[in-house]
Tab-separated table of C-alpha atoms in Angstrom:
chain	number	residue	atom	x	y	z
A	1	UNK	CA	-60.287	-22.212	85.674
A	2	UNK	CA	-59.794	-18.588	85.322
A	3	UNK	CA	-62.535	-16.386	86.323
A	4	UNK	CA	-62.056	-14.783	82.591
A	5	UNK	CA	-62.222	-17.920	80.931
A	6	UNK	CA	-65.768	-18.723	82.873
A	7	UNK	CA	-67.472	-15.425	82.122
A	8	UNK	CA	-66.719	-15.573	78.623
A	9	UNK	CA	-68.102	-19.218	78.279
A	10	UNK	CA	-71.844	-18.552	79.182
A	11	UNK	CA	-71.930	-15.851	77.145
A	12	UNK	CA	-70.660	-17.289	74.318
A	13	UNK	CA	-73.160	-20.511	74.467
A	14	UNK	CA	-76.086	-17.785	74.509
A	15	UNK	CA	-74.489	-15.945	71.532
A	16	UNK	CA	-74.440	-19.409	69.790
A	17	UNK	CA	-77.868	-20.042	70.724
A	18	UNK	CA	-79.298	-16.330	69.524
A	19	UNK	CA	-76.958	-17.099	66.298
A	20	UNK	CA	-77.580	-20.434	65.064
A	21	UNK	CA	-80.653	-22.001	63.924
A	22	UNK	CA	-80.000	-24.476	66.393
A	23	UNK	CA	-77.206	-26.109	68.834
A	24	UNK	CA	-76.845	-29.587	69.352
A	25	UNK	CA	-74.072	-31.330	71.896
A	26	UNK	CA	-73.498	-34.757	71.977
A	27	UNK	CA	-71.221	-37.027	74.063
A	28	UNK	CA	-70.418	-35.078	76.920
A	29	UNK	CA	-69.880	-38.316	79.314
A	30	UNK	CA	-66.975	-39.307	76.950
A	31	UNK	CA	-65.089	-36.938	78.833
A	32	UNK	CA	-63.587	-37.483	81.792
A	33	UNK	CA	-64.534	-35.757	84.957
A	34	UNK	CA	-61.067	-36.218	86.620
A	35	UNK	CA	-57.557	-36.395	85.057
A	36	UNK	CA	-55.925	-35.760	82.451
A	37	UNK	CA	-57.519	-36.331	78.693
A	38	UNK	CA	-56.693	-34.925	74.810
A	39	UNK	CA	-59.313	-33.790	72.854
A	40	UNK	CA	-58.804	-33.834	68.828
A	41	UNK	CA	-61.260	-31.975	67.077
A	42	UNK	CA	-61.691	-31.247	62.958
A	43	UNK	CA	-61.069	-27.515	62.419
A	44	UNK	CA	-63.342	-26.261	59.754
A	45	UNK	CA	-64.388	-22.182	61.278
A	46	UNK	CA	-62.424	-19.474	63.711
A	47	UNK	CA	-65.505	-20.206	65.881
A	48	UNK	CA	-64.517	-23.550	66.358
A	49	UNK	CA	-62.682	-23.064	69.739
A	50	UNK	CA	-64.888	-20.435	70.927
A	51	UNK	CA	-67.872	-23.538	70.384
A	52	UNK	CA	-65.607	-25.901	71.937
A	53	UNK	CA	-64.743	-23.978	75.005
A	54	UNK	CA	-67.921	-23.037	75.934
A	55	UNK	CA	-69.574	-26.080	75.475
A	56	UNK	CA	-67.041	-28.574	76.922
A	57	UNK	CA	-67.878	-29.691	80.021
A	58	UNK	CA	-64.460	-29.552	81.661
A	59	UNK	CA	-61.892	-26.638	80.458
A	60	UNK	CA	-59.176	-27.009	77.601
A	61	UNK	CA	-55.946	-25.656	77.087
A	62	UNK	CA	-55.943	-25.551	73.633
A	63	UNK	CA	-52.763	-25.297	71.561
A	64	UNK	CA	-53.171	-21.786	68.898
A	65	UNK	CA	-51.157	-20.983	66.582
A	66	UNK	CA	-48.583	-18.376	67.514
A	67	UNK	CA	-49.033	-15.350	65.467
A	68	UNK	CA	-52.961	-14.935	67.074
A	69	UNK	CA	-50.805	-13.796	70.421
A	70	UNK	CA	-48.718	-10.934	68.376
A	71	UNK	CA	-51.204	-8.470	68.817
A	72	UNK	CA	-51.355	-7.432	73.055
A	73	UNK	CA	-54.812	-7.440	73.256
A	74	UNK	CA	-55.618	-11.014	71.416
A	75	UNK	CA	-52.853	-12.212	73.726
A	76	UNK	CA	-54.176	-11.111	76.808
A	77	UNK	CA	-57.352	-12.760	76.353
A	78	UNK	CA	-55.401	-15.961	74.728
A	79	UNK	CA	-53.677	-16.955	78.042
A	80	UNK	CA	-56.716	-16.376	80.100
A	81	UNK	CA	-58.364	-18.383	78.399
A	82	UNK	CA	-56.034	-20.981	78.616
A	83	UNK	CA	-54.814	-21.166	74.886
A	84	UNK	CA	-50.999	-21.538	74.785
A	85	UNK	CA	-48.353	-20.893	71.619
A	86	UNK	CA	-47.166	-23.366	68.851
A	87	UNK	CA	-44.831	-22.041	66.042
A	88	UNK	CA	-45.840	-23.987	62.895
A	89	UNK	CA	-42.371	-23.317	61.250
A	90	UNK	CA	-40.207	-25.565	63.289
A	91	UNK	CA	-40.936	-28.459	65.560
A	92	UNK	CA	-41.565	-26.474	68.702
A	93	UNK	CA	-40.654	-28.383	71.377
A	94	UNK	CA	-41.851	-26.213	74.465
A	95	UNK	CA	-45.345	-26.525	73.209
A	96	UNK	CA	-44.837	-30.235	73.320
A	97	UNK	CA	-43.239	-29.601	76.655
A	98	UNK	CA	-46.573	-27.413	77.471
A	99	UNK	CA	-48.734	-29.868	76.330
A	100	UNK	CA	-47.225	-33.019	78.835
A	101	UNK	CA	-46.969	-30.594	81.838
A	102	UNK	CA	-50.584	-29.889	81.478
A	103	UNK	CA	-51.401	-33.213	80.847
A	104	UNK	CA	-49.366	-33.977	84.209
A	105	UNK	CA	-51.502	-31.917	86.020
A	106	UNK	CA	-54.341	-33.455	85.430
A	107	UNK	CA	-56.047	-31.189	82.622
A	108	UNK	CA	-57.618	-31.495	79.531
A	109	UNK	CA	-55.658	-30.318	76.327
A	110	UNK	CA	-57.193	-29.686	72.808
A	111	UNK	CA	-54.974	-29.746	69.757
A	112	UNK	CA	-56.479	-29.811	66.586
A	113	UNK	CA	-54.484	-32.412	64.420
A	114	UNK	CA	-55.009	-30.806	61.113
A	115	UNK	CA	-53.060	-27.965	62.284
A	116	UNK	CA	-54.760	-25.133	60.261
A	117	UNK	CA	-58.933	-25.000	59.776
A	118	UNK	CA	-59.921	-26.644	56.305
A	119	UNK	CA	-60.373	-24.275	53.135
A	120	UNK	CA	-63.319	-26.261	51.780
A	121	UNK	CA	-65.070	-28.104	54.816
A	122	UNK	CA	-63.489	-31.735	54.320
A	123	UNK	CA	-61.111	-33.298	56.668
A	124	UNK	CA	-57.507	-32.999	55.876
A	125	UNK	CA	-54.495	-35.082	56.737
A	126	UNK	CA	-52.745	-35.087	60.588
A	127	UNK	CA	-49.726	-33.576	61.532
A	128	UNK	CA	-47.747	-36.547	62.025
A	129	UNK	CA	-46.696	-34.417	65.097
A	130	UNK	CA	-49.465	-33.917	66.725
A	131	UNK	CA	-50.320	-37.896	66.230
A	132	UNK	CA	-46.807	-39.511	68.051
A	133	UNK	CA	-47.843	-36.372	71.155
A	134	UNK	CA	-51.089	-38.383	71.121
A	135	UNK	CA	-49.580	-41.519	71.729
A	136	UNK	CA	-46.808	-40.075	73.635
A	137	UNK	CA	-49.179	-38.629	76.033
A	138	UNK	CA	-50.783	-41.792	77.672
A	139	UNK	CA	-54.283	-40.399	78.633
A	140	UNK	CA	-57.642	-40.821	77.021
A	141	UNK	CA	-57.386	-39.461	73.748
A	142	UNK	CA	-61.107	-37.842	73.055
A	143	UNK	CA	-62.071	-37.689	69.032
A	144	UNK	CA	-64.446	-34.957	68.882
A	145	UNK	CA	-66.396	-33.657	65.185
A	146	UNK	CA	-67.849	-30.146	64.978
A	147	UNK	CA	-70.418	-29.946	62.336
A	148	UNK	CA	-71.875	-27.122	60.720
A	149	UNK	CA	-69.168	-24.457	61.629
A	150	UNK	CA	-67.921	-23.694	58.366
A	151	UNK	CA	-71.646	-22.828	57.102
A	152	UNK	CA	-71.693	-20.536	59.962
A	153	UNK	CA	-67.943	-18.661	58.651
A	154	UNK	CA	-65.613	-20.845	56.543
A	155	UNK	CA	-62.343	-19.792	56.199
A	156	UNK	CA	-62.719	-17.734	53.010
A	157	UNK	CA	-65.134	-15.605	54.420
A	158	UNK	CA	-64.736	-11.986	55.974
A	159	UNK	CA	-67.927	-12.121	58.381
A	160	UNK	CA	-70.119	-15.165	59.867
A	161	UNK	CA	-73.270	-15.948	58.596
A	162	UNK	CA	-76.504	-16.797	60.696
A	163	UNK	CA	-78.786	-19.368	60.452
A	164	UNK	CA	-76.677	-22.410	60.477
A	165	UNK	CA	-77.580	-25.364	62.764
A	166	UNK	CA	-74.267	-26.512	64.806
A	167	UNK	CA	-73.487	-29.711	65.835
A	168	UNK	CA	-70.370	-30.718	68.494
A	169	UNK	CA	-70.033	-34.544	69.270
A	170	UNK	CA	-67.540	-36.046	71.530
A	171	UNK	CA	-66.797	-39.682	70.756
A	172	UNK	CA	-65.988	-42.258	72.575
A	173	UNK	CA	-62.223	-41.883	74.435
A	174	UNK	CA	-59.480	-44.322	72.823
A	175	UNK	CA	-56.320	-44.993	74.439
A	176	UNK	CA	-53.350	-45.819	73.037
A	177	UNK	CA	-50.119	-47.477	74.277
A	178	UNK	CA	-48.120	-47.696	76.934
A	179	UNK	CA	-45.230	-48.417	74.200
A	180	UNK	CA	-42.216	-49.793	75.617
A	181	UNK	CA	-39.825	-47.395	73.059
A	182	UNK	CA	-39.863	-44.878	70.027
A	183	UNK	CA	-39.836	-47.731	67.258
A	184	UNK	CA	-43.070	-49.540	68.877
A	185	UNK	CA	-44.827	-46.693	69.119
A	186	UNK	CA	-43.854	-45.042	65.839
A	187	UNK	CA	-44.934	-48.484	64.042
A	188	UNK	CA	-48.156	-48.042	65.618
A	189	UNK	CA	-48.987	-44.299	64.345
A	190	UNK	CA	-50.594	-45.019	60.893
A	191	UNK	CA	-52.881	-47.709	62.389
A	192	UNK	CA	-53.455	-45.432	65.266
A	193	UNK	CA	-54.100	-42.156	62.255
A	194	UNK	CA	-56.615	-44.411	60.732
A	195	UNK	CA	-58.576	-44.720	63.705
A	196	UNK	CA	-59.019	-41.418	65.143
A	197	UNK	CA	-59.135	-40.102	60.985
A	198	UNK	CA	-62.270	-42.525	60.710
A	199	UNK	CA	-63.680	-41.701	64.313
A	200	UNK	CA	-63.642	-37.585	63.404
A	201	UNK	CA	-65.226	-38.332	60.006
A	202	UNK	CA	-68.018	-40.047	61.572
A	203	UNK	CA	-68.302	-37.261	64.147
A	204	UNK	CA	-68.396	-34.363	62.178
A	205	UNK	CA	-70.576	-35.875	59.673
A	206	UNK	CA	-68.318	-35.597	56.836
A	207	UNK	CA	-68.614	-39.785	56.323
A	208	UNK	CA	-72.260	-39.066	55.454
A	209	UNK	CA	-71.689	-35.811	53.547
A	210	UNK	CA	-68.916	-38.278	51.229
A	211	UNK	CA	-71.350	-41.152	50.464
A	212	UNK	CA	-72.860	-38.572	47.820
A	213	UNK	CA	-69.474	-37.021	46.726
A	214	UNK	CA	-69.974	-39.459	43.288
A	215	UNK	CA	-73.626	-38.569	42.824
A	216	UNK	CA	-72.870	-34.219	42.898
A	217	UNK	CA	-69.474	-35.082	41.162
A	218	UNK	CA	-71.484	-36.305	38.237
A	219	UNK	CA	-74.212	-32.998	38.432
A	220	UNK	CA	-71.299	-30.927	38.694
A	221	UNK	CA	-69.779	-32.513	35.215
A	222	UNK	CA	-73.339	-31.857	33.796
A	223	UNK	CA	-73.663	-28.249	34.789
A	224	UNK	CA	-70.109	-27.891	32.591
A	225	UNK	CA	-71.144	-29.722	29.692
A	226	UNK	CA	-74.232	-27.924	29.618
A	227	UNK	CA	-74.150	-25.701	26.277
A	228	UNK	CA	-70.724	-25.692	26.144
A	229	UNK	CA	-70.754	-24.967	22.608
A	230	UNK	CA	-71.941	-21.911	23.121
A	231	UNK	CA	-69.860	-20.503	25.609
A	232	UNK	CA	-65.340	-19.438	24.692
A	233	UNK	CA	-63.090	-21.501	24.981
A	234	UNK	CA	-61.416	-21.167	28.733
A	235	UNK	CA	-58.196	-19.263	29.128
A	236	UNK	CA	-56.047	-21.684	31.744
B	1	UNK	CA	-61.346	-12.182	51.703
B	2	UNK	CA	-64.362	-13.777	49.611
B	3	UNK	CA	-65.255	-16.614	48.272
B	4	UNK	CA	-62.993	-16.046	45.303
B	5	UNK	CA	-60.097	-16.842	47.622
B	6	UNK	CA	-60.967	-20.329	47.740
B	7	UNK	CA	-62.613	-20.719	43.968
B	8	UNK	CA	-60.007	-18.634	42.127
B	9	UNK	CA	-60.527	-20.359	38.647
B	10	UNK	CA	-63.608	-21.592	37.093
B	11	UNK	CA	-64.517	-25.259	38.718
B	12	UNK	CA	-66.430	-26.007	36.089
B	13	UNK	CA	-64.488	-24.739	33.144
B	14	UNK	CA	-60.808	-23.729	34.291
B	15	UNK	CA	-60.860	-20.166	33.778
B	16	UNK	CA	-58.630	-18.097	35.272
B	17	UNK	CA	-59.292	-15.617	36.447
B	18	UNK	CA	-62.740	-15.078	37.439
B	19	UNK	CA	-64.487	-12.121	38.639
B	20	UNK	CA	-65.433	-11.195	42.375
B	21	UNK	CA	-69.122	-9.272	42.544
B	22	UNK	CA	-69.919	-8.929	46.120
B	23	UNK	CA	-70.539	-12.630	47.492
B	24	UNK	CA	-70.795	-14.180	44.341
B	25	UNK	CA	-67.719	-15.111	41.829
B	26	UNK	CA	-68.609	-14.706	38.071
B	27	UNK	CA	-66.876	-17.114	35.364
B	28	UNK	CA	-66.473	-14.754	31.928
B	29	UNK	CA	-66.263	-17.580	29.700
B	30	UNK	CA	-68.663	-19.834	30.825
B	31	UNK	CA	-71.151	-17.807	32.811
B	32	UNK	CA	-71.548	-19.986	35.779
B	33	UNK	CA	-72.220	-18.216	39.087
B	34	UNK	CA	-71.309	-19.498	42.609
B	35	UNK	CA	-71.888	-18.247	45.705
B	36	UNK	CA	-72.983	-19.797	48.939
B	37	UNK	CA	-75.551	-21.747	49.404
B	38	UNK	CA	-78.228	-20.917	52.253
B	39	UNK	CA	-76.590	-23.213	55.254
B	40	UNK	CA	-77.646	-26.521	55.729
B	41	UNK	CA	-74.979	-27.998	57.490
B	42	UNK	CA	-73.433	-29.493	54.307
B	43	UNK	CA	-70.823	-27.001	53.378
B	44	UNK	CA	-72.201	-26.260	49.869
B	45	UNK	CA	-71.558	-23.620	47.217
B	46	UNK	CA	-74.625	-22.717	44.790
B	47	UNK	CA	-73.850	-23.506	41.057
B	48	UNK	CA	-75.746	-21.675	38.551
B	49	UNK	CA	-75.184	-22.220	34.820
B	50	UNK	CA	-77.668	-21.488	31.912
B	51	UNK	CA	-80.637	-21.358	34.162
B	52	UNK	CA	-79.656	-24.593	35.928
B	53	UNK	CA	-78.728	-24.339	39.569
B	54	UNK	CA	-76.772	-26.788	41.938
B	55	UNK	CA	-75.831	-26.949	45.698
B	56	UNK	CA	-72.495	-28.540	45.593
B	57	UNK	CA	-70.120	-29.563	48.354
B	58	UNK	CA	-67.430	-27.031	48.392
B	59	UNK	CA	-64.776	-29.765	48.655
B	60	UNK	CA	-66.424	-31.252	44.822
B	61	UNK	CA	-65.598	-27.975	43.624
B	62	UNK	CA	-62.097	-27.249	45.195
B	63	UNK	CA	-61.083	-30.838	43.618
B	64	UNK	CA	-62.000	-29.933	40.697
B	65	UNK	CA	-59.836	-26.636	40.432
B	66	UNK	CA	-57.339	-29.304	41.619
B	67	UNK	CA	-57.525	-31.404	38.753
B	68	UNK	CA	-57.464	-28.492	36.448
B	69	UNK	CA	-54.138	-28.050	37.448
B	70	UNK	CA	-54.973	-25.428	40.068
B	71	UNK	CA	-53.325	-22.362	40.206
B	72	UNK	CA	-50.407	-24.075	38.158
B	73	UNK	CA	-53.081	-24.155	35.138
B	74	UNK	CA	-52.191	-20.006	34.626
B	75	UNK	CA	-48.661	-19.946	35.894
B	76	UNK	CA	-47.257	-22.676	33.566
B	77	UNK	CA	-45.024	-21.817	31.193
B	78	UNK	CA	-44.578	-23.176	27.668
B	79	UNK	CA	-41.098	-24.406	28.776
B	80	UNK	CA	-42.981	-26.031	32.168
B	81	UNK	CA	-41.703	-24.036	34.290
B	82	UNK	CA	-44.359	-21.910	37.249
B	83	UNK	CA	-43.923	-18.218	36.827
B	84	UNK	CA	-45.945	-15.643	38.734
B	85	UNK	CA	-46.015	-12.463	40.204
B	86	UNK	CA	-48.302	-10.197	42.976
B	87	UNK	CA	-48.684	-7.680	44.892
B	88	UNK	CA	-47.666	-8.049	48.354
B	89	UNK	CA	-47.182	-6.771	51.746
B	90	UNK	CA	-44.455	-8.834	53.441
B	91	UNK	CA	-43.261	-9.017	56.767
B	92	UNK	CA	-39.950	-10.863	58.472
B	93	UNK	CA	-39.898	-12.311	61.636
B	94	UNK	CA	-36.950	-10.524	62.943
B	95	UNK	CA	-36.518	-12.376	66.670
B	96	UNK	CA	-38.716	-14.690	68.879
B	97	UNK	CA	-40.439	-13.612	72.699
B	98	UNK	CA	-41.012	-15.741	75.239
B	99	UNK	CA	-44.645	-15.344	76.443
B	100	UNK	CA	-45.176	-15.951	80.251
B	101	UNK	CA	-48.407	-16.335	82.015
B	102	UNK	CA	-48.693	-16.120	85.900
B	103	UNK	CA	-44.145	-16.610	86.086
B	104	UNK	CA	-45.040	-19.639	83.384
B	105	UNK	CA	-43.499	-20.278	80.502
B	106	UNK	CA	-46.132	-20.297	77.888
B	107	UNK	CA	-44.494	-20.832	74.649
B	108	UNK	CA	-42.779	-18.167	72.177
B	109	UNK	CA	-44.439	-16.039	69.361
B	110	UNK	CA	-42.747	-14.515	66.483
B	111	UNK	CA	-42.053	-10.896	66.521
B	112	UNK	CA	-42.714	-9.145	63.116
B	113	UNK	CA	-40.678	-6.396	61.402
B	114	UNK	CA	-42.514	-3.727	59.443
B	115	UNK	CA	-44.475	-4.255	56.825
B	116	UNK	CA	-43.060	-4.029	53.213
B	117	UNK	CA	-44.992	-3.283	50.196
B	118	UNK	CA	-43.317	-5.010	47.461
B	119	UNK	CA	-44.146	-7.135	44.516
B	120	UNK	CA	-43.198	-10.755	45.162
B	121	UNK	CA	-42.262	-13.265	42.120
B	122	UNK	CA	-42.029	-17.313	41.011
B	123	UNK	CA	-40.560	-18.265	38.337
B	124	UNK	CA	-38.678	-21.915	38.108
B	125	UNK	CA	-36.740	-22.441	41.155
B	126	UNK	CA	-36.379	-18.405	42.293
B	127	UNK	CA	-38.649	-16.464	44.072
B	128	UNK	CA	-38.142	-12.660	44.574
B	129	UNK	CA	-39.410	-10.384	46.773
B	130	UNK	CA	-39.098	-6.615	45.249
B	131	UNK	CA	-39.503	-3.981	47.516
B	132	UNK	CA	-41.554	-0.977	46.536
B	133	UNK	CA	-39.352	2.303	45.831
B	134	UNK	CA	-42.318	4.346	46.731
B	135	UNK	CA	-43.015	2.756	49.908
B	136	UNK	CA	-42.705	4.960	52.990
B	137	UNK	CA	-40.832	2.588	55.510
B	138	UNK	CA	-37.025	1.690	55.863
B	139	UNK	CA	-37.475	-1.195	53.787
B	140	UNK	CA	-38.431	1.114	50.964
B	141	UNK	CA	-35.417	1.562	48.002
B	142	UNK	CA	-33.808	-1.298	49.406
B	143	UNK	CA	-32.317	-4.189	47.146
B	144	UNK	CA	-34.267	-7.487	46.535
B	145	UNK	CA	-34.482	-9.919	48.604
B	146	UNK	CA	-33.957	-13.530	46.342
B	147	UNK	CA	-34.033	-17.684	47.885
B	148	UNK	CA	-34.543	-20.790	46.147
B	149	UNK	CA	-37.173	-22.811	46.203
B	150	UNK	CA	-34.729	-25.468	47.586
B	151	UNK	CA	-34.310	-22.925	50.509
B	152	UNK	CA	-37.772	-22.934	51.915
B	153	UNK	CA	-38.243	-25.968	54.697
B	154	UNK	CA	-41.391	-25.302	56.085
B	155	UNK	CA	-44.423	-23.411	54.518
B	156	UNK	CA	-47.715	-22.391	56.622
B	157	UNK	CA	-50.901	-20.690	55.459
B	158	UNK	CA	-53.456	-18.213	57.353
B	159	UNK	CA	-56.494	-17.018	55.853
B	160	UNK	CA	-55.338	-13.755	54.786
B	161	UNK	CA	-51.368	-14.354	54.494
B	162	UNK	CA	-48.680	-17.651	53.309
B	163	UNK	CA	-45.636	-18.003	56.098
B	164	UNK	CA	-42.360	-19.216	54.782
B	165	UNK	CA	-39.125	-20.530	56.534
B	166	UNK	CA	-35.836	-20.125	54.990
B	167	UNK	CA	-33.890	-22.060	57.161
B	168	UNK	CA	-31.031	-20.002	58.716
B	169	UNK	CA	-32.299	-16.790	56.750
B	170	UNK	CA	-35.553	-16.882	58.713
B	171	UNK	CA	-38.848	-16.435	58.747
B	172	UNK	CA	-41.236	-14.262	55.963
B	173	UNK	CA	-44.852	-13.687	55.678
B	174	UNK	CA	-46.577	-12.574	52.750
B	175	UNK	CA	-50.081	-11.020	52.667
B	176	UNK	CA	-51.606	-10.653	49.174
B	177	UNK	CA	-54.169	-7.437	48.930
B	178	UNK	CA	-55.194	-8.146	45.606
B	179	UNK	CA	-54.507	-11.813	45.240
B	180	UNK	CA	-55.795	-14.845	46.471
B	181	UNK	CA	-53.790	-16.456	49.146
B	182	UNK	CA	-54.336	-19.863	48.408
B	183	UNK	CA	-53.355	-19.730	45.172
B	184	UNK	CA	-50.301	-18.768	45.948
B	185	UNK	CA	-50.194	-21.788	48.558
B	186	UNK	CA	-51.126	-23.704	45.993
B	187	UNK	CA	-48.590	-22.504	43.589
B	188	UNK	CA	-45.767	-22.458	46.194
B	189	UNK	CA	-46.637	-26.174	47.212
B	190	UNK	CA	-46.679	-26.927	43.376
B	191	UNK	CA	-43.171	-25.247	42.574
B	192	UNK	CA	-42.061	-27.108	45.760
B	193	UNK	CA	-43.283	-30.392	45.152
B	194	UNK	CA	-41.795	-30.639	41.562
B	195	UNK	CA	-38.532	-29.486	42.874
B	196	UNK	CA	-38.114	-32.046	45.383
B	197	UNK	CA	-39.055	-34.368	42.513
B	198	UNK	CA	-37.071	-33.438	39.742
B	199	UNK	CA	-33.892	-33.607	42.911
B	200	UNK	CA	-35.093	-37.055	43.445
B	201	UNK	CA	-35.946	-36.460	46.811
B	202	UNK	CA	-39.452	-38.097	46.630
B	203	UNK	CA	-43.043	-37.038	47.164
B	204	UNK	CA	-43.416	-34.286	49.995
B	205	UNK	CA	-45.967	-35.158	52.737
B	206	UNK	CA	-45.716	-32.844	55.318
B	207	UNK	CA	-45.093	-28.541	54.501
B	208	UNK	CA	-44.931	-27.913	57.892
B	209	UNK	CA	-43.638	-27.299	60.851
B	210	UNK	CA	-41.021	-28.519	58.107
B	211	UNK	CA	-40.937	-30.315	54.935
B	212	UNK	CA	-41.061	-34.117	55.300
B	213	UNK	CA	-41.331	-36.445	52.250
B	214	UNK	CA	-41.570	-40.081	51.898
């Protein structure tokens, strides 16, 4: 770990702490203290990594999209902190490459399988990419749910907000395979989806946030009944 | 960027489009406020209508712009067809850099021409990209730059800009200064989706890093 990457991490935990109404981490000893692992995380706030890498007990080289490294600055920063490229308009096969040779070296690697932070705080589908790497990889694949993040700055904000309480769980490791060729292990990725889909939900809170989705629908159709009558008709 | 980005039409009644005022977005027609609720953990928006107020998950209200049609709701045209137009600033990955850390090979980023001011266009199956006469780089003057929707295979959105691949004729980003960017992610994946449709080509799944369908 670069000397970089470890003076920016205790900073950053105390700038979470000053920030948030409170900071809660859960699950540390799901992962590993030796070897390779894969940590999947929801992506719901630009803090996210910044929360992750601080507060992770071992380092992460976490796959970013490409264009944060165009500017010289960013990038400097980027690699010493461990982050490494993906291009997200073709199947980029040297950060797949990246991602086994760290993995091969005994080090932990985050992706995040949405592949681009959420615009209104709920889970959205995997990159079916990102899912045959995880079973592809072989190590102990680490389901992880951040919580609270996009209160703090969601994605359609220009500046955070303070006052949020933060939440980062790491679940229990799940390990996939070995799969003795392409078609055994591409039959198991929707099973294999399923379970780390359901695993994040519960970890980032979102399965409790949904159990009430009915109930506020229903308020919500209320609120735009109310007086209609009163009100133009909409221009769609 | 505000929260009009993500609720660009009324949620509760459709209307499009609504008005920005600082951190809240205004509905003309039927006077419901939103803005964002004080944080709880829950990701909710505040809903005011006629005196009544509601802390809504943000996803309950995004679905709902969904099933109003999203931004297709404003861009359809009597004969069906999606036509719409912005301003934009756009920008075409012109080549590809290795990035090396410590004699490793790290990956490659895009590298970005100039920026062009231009007014970029839907309508059908086209999309356009007009420069701006007036603007003061090389780009300025020059002719317009026209694909198919057919021609895009992989489509990526930021926060503040949509990323499109054109195959062979590469790579263009488009920033929108005085539009929302995911409506225009929306309407792209819209125009996209009913193309690959209407060519029989089934349902599309994935937009990226290409365009996968069942």
């Amino acid at each position: 770990m670069s000397l970089f990457y470890r003076s920016i991490a205790l900073p950053t935990r105390w700038a979470f702490r000053l920030g948030c109404a409170g900071v809660t981490i859960e699950g540390t000893e799901h992962v590993p203290k030796t070897g390779p692992f894969l940590v999947l995380p929801n992506h719901e706030s630009i803090l996210d990594p910044f929360f992750l890498l601080s507060f992770s007990p071992r380092p992460l080289n976490a796959m970013t999209k490409s264009t944060q490294f165009t500017h010289a600055g960013a990038r400097w920063g980027l690699e010493r902190l461990l982050a490494f490229p993906v291009r997200r308009y073709r199947t980029d096969a040297q950060a797949v490459r990246v991602v086994l040779r760290t993995l091969q070296a005994g080090k932990g690697v985050c992706i995040y399988p949405e592949g681009e932070r959420t615009w209104d705080g709920a889970l959205q589908p995997f990159r079916r990419g990102t899912l045959r790497l995880m079973l592809e990889a072989g190590v102990p694949v680490i389901p992880c749910g951040m919580e609270g993040l996009y209160d703090l700055w969601p994605r359609w904000a220009d500046r955070p907000r303070r006052g949020a309480s933060i939440v980062l769980r790491f679940g229990e490791p799940l390990h996939f395979g070995p799969f003795e060729n392409r078609a055994a292990r591409d039959a198991a990725l929707p099973a294999a989806g399923a379970l780390l889909r359901e695993r994040i939900l519960e970890l980032s809170g979102e399965a409790r946030r949904r159990r009430s989705w009915e109930e506020e629908d229903r308020r919500l159709d209320e609120l735009a009944l109310l007086d209609s009558e009163a009100h133009s008709t909409p221009r769609r | 960027m505000a929260l009009d980005t993500l609720l660009y039409r009324c949620p509760l009644c459709g209307q499009d489009p609504v008005e920005a005022r600082s951190d809240q977005v205004f509905c003309p027609s039927c006077e419901a406020t939103f803005e964002a609720a004080p944080p709880t953990g829950e990701t909710r928006i505040r809903v005011t209508r006629n005196g009544h107020t509601f802390d809504a998950q943000a996803v309950l209200l995004n679905r709902r712009i969904d099933r109003l049609g999203g931004a297709a709701g404003h861009a359809r045209q009597p004969d069906g067809r999606l036509r719409a137009s912005a301003i934009v600033e756009a920008q075409f990955v012109s080549n590809e850099d290795p990035l090396r850390f410590r004699d490793r090979l790290l990956g490659f980023i895009e590298r970005l021409d100039e920026r062009v001011p231009g007014t970029l266009l839907l309508d059908g199956n086209e999309m356009e990209l007009r420069p701006d006469p007036n603007g003061s780089n090389r780009s300025a003057g020059r002719g317009a730059h026209r694909w198919t929707i057919d021609e895009i295979d992989s489509l990526q959105t930021s926060s503040s800009s949509v990323q499109i691949s054109l195959g062979a004729r590469g790579v263009v980003l488009f920033r929108f200064p005085d539009d929302s960017v995911r409506r225009w992610d929306d309407l792209i994946r819209r125009a996209m989706t009913e193309r690959w449709r209407a060519l029989g080509r089934g349902d599309i799944l994935e937009f990226q890093p290409r365009v996968r369908a069942e």
